[in-house]
Amino acid sequence: DELPIFYVMEYFVFNAVLWAGRDCDVLSPMAIPLPLSAALVLLKRFRNIRRELAVFALALLVLHTGPWVAVNSSRQMSLNRFADLADNGYWSVYAKAYAYELLAKHALNNNDEPNALRFFNAALQTDPKNRRYRYDLARIYMNGKKYPDALNLYREILDREPGSLEAMTALGMIYSLAGRDSLSEKMYLEAIATDSTSVVAYENLAGLYLKTNRPDRARAMLEKCIGIAPREPRLYDDMRILYTRIGDPEKAKLYSDKAAALRSERSN
């Protein structure tokens, strides 16, 4: 009656797809039934030498676990192993893309932008239907000031999702940095038309109006912002900058004091 057990063991070990994606170690679910089945067979067949079998089993455990611990003995070795599994493992599309996303976020947390870009690109290429990877990659391009790449990706996002507030505000910022002010204004106005409570769109548009010497329009946009988020100190700082720029120190101080008071409230 032990023959079916060995057949199942052989099936698990030599089937590459079921072999836990080339990751047959003590933490793999596929590794659990193998030692249990072997132990049951051995204990049944050799009742008179159970002590020796226990020592033998312990030795096998050490031999099995030792190399696994050695392979994962450092953070970098463990990370390299996981990246190798993502590249070469027999995983589903969803699992591979999710693994790349985890690797990308780990790289971001360690200020490793090249690998973050590499892994987010890999996630997007593996599962292009997942919109989250496209947004994550676009944000990294923006944060890394890779504006041409961010521009192309946010344009793609906007083509796929015409109502994407993030894409519109990001494109407005990129166009402004490139000196394409009319396109920047168009993007911000579209964002406001999509969401009339978007503080980011109003604030960025105010910055654009101030940059292009239209202080009245800038003030109107900042007043909209303060109406939406009256307890946000940053917006009062924006007003201070505006009034300083147009030469009204009294109002600049008024807004500066308001910003300081709100920050004080938050700290308490």
Coordinates of N, CA and C in Angstrom, one line a residue, residues 14 33 97 109 127 154-155 206 215 218:
F14 N 9.2 15.6 -9.6 CA 9.7 15.7 -10.9 C 8.8 16.5 -11.9
P33 N 4.1 17.4 2.2 CA 3.7 15.9 2.2 C 4.8 14.9 2.0
A97 N 3.7 39.3 -11.8 CA 3.6 40.8 -11.8 C 3.6 41.3 -10.4
N109 N 11.9 51.8 -1.3 CA 12.1 52.0 0.1 C 13.6 52.1 0.4
D127 N 1.9 42.1 -16.8 CA 0.5 42.2 -16.7 C 0.0 43.6 -17.1
Y154 N 1.8 59.1 -18.8 CA 0.5 59.8 -18.4 C -0.4 60.1 -19.6
R155 N 0.2 60.3 -20.8 CA -0.7 60.5 -22.0 C -1.4 59.1 -22.3
A206 N -3.0 78.0 -9.9 CA -2.6 79.3 -9.2 C -1.2 79.6 -9.5
P215 N -1.7 87.6 -11.4 CA -2.0 87.5 -10.0 C -3.4 87.4 -9.6
A218 N -4.6 84.0 -10.1 CA -3.9 83.2 -9.1 C -4.6 83.3 -7.7

